[in-house]
mmCIF file with all atom_site columns, C-alpha atoms in Angstrom:
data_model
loop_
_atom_site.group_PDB
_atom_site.id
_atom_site.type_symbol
_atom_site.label_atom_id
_atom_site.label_alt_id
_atom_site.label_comp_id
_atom_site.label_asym_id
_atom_site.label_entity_id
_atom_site.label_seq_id
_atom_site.pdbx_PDB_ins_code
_atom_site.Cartn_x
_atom_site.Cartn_y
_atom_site.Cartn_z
_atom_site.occupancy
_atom_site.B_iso_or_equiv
_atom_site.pdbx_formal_charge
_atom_site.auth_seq_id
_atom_site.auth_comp_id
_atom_site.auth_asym_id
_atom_site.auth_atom_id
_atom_site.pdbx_PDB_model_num
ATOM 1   C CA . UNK A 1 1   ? 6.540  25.414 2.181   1.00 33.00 ? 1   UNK A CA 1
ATOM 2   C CA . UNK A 1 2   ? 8.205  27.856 4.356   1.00 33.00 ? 2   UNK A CA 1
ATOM 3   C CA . UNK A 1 3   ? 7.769  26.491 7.952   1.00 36.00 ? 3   UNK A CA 1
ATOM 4   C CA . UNK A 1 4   ? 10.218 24.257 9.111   1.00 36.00 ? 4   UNK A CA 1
ATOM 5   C CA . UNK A 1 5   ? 9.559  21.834 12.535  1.00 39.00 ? 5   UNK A CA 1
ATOM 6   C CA . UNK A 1 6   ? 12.578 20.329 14.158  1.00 37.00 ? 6   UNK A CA 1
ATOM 7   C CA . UNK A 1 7   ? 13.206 17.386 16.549  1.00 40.00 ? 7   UNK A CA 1
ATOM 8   C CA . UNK A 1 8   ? 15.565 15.078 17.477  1.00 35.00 ? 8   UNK A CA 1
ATOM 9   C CA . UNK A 1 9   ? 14.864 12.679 15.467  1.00 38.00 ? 9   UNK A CA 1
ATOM 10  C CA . UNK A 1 10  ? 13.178 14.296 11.738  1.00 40.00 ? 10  UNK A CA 1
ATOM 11  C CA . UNK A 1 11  ? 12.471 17.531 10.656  1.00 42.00 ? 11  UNK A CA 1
ATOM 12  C CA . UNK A 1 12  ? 9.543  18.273 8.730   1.00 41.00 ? 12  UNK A CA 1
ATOM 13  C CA . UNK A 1 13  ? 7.920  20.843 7.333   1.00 40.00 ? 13  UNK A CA 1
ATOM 14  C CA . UNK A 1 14  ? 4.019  22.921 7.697   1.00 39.00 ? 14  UNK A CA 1
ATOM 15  C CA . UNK A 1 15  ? 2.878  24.517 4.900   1.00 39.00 ? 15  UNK A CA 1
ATOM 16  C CA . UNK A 1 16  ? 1.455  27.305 6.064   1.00 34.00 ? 16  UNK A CA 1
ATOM 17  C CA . UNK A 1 17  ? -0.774 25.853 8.404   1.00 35.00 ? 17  UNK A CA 1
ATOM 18  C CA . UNK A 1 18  ? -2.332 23.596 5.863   1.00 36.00 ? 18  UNK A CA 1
ATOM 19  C CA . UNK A 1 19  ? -2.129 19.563 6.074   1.00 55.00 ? 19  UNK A CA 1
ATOM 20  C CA . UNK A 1 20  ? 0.679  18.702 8.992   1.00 72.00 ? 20  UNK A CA 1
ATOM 21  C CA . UNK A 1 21  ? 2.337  15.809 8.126   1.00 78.00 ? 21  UNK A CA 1
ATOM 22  C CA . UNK A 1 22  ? 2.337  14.175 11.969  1.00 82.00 ? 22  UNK A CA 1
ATOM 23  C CA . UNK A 1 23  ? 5.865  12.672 13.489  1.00 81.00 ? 23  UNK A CA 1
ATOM 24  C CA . UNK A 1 24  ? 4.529  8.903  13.160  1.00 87.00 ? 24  UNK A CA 1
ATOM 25  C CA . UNK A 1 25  ? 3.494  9.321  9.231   1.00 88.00 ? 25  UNK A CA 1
ATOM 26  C CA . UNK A 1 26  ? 6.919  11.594 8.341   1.00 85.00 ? 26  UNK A CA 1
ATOM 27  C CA . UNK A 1 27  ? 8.884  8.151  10.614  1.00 86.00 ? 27  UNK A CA 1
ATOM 28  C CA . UNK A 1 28  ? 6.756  5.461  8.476   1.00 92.00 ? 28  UNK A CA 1
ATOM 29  C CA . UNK A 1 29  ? 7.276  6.983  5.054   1.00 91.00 ? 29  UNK A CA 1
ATOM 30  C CA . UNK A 1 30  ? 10.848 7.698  5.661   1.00 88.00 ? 30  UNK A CA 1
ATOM 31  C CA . UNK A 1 31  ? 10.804 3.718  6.400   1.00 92.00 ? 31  UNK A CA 1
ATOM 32  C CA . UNK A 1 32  ? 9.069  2.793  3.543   1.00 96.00 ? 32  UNK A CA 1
ATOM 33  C CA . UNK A 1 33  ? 11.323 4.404  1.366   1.00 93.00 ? 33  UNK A CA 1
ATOM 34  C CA . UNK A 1 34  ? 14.639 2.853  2.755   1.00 92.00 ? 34  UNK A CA 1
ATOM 35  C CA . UNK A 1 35  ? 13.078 -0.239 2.475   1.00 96.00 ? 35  UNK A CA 1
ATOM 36  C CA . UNK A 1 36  ? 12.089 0.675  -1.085  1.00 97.00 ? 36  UNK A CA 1
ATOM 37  C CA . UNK A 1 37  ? 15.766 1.396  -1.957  1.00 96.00 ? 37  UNK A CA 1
ATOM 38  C CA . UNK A 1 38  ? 16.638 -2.185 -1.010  1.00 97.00 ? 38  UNK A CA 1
ATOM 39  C CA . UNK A 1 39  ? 14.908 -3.708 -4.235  1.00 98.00 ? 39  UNK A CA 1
ATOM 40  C CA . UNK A 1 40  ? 16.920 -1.041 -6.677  1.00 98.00 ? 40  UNK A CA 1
ATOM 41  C CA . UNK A 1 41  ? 18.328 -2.656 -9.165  1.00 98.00 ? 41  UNK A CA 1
ATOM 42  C CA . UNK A 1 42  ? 21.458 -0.523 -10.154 1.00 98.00 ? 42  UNK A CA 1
ATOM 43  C CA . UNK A 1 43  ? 24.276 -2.858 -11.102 1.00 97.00 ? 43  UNK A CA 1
ATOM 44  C CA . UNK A 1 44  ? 26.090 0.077  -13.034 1.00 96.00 ? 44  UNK A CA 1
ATOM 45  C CA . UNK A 1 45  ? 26.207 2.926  -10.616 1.00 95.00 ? 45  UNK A CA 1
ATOM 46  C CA . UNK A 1 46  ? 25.436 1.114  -7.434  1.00 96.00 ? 46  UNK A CA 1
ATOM 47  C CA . UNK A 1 47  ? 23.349 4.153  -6.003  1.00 94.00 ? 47  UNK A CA 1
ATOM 48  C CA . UNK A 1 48  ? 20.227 2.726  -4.451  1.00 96.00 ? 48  UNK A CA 1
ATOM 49  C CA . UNK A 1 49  ? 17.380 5.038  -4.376  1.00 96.00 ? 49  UNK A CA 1
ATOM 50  C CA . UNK A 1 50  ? 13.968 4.566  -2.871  1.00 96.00 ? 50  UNK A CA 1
ATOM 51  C CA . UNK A 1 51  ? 10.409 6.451  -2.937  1.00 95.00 ? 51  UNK A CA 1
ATOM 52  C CA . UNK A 1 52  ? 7.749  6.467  -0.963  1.00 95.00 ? 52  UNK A CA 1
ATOM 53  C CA . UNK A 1 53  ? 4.378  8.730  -1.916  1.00 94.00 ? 53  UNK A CA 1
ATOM 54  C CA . UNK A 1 54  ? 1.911  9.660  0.371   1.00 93.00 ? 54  UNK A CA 1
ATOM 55  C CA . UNK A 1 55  ? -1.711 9.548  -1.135  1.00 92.00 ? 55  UNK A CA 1
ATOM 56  C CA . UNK A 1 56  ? -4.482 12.052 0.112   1.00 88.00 ? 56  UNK A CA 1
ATOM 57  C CA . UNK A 1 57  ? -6.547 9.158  1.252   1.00 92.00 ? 57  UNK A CA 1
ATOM 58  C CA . UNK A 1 58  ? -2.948 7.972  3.293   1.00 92.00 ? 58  UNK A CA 1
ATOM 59  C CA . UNK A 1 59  ? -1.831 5.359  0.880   1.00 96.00 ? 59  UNK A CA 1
ATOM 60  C CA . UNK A 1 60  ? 1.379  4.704  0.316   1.00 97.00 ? 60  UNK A CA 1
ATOM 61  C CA . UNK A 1 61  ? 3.221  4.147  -2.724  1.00 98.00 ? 61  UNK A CA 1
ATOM 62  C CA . UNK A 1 62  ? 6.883  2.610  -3.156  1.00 98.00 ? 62  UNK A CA 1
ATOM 63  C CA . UNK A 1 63  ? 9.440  2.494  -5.798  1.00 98.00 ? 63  UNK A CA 1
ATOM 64  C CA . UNK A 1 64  ? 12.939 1.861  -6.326  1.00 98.00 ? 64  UNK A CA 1
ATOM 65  C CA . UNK A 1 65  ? 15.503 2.637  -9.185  1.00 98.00 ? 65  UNK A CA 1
ATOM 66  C CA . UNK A 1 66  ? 15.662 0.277  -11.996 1.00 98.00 ? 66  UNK A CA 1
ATOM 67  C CA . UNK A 1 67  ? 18.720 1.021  -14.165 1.00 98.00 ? 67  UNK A CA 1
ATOM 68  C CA . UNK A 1 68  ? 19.618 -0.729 -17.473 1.00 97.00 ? 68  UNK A CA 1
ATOM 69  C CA . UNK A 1 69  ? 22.847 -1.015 -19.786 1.00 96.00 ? 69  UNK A CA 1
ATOM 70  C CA . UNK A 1 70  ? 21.452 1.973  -21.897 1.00 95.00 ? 70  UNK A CA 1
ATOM 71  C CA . UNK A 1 71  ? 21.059 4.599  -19.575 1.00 90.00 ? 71  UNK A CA 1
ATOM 72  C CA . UNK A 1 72  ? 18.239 6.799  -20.567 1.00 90.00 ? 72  UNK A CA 1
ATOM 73  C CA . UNK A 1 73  ? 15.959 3.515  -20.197 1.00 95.00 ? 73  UNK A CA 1
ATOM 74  C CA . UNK A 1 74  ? 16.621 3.340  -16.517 1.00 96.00 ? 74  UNK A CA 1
ATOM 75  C CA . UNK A 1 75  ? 13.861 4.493  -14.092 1.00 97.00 ? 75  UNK A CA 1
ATOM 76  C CA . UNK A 1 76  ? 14.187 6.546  -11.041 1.00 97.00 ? 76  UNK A CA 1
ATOM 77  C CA . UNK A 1 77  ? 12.637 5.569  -7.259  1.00 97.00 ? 77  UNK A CA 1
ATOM 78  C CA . UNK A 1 78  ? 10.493 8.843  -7.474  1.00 95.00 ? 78  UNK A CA 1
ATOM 79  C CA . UNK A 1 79  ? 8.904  8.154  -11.203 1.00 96.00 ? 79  UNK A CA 1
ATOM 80  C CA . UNK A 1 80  ? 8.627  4.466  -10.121 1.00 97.00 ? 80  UNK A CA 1
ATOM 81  C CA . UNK A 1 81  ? 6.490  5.030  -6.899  1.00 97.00 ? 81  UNK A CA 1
ATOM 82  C CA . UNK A 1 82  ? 4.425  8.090  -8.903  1.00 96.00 ? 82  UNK A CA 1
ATOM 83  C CA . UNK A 1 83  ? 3.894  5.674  -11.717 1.00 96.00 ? 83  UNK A CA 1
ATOM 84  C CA . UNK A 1 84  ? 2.708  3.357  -9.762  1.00 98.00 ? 84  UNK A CA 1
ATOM 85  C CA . UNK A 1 85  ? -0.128 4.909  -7.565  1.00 97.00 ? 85  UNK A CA 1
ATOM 86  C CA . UNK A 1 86  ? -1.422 7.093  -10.669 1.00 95.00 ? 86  UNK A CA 1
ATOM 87  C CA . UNK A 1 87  ? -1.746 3.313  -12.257 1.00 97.00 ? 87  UNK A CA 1
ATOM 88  C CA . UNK A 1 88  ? -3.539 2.613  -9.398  1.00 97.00 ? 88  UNK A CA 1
ATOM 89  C CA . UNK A 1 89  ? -5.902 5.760  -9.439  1.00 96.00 ? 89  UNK A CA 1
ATOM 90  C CA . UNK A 1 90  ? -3.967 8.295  -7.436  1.00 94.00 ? 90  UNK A CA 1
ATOM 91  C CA . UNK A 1 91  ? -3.285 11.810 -9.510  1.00 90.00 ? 91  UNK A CA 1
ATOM 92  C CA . UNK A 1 92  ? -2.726 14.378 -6.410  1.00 87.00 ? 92  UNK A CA 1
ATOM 93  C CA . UNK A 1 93  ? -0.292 13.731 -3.173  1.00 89.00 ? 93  UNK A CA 1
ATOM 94  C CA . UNK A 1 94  ? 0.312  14.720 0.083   1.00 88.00 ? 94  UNK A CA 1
ATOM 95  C CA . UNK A 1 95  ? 4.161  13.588 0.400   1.00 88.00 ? 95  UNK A CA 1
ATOM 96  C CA . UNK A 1 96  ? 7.311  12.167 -1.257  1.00 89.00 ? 96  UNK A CA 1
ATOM 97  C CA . UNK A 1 97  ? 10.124 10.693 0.931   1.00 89.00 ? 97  UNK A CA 1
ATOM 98  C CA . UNK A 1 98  ? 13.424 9.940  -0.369  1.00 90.00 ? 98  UNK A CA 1
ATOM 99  C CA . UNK A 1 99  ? 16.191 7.767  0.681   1.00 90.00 ? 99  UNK A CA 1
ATOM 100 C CA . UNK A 1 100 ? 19.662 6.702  -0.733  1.00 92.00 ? 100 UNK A CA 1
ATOM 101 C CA . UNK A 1 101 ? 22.696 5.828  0.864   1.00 88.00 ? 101 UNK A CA 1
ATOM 102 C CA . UNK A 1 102 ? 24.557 9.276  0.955   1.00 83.00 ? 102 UNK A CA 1
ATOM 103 C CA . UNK A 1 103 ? 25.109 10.189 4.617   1.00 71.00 ? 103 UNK A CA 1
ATOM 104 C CA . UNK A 1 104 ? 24.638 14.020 5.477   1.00 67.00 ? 104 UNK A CA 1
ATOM 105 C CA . UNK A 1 105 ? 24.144 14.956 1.772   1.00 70.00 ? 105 UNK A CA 1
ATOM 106 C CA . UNK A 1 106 ? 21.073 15.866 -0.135  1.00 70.00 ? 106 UNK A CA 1
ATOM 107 C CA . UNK A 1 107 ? 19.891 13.545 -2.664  1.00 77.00 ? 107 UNK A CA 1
ATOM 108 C CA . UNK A 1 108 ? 18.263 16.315 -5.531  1.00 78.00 ? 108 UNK A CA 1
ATOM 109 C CA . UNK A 1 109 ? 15.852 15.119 -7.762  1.00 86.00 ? 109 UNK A CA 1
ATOM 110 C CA . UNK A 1 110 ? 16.654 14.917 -11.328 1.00 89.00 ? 110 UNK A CA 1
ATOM 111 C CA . UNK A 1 111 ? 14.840 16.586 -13.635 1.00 88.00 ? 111 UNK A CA 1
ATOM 112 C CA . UNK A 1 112 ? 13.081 14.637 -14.682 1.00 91.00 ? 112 UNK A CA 1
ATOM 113 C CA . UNK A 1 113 ? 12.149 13.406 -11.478 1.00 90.00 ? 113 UNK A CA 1
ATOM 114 C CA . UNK A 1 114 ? 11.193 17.121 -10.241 1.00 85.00 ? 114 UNK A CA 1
ATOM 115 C CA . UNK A 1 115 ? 9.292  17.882 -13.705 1.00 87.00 ? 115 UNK A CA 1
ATOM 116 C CA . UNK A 1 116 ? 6.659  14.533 -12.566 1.00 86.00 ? 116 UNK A CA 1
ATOM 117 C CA . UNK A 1 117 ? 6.678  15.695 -8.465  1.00 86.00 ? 117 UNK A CA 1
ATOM 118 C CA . UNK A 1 118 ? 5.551  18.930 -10.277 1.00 83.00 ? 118 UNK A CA 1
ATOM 119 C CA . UNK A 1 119 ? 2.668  17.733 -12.338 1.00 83.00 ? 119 UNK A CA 1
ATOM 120 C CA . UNK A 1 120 ? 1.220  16.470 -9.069  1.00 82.00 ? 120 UNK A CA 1
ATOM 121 C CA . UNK A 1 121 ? 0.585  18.097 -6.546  1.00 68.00 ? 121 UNK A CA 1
ATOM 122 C CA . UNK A 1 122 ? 3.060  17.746 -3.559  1.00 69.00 ? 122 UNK A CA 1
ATOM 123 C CA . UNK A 1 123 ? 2.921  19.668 0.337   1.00 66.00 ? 123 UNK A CA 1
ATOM 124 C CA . UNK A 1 124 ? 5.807  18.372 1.345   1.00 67.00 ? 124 UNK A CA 1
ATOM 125 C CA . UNK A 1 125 ? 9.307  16.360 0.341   1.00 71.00 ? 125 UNK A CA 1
ATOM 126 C CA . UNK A 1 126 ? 11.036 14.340 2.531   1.00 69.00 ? 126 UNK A CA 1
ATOM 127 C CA . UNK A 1 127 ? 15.297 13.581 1.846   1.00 66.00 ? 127 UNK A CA 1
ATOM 128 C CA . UNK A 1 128 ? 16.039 11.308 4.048   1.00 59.00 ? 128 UNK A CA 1
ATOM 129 C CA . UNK A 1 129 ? 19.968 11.849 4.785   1.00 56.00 ? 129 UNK A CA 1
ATOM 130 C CA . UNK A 1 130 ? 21.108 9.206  7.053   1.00 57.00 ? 130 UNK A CA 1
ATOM 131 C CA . UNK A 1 131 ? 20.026 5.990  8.422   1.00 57.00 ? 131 UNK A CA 1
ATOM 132 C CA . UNK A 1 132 ? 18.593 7.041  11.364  1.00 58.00 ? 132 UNK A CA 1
ATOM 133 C CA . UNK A 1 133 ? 15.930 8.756  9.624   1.00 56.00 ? 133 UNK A CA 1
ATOM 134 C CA . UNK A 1 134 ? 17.072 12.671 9.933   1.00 61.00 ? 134 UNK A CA 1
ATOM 135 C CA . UNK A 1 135 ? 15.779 13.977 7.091   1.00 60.00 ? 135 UNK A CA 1
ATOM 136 C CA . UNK A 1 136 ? 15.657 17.954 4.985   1.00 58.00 ? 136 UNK A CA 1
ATOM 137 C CA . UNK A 1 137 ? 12.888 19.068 3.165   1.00 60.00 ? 137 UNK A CA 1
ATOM 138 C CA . UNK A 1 138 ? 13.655 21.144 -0.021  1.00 56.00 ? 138 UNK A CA 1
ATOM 139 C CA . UNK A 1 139 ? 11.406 22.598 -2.199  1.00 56.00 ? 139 UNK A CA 1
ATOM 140 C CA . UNK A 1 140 ? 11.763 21.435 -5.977  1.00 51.00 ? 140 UNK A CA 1
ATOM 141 C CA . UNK A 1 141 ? 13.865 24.077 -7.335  1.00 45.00 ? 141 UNK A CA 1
ATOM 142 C CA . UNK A 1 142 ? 15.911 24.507 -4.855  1.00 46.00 ? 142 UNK A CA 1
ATOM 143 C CA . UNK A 1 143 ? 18.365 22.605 -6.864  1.00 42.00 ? 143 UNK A CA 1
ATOM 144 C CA . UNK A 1 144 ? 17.269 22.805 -10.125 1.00 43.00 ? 144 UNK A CA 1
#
């Protein structure tokens, strides 16, 4: 994941020449996930998260953070969409976009989070920074 595309609008990434993600899928799964993060349920931190995974056969997966008054039950947007298109079938993936509600800061991955995009098979991450869909993509240990 070393080539980096820019536009006005996203930037996105080529992995060496390998699967491109094009402008229109990198716009709709960007989407997806912000409207993913509008079903979190996080009544203690009120941090909305939302996921959106990208399946090699161009499915897309959602999920949103569910949090709960003992903390380490909570789920996180990324585990939630992964969870939920392996149920489904899917074990290997093209993308992951991310959204929250931080403006101009990156939204890292927990562990956790980073330990399950690892265990499948990911070309490219999408952090989706503000609401008009700019977006960085960092590679999983950038901020481990």
């Amino acid at each position: 994941m070393d080539r980096v595309k820019f536009n006005r609008e996203v930037m996105h990434i080529k992995d060496q020449g390998s699967r491109h993600l094009s402008q229109d899928t990198v716009k709709n799964l960007i989407h997806q996930s912000q409207e993913a993060k509008k079903q979190a349920y996080c009544p203690y931190s009120k941090f909305r998260v939302g996921a959106a995974v990208l399946t090699l056969d161009n499915s897309v997966f959602t999920g949103c953070n569910v949090e709960n008054a003992c903390y380490n039950l909570g789920v996180c947007a990324e585990r939630n969409a992964i969870s939920k298109a392996v149920s489904e079938g899917y074990k290997t993936f093209k993308a992951i976009a991310i959204a929250s509600d931080l403006n101009d800061q990156f939204i890292s991955p927990c562990g956790g989070c980073r330990q399950f995009m690892r265990e499948v098979l990911f070309l490219h991450i999408l952090v989706d920074l503000d609401q008009t869909g700019k977006c960085i993509c960092p590679s999983l240990t950038a901020h481990a």
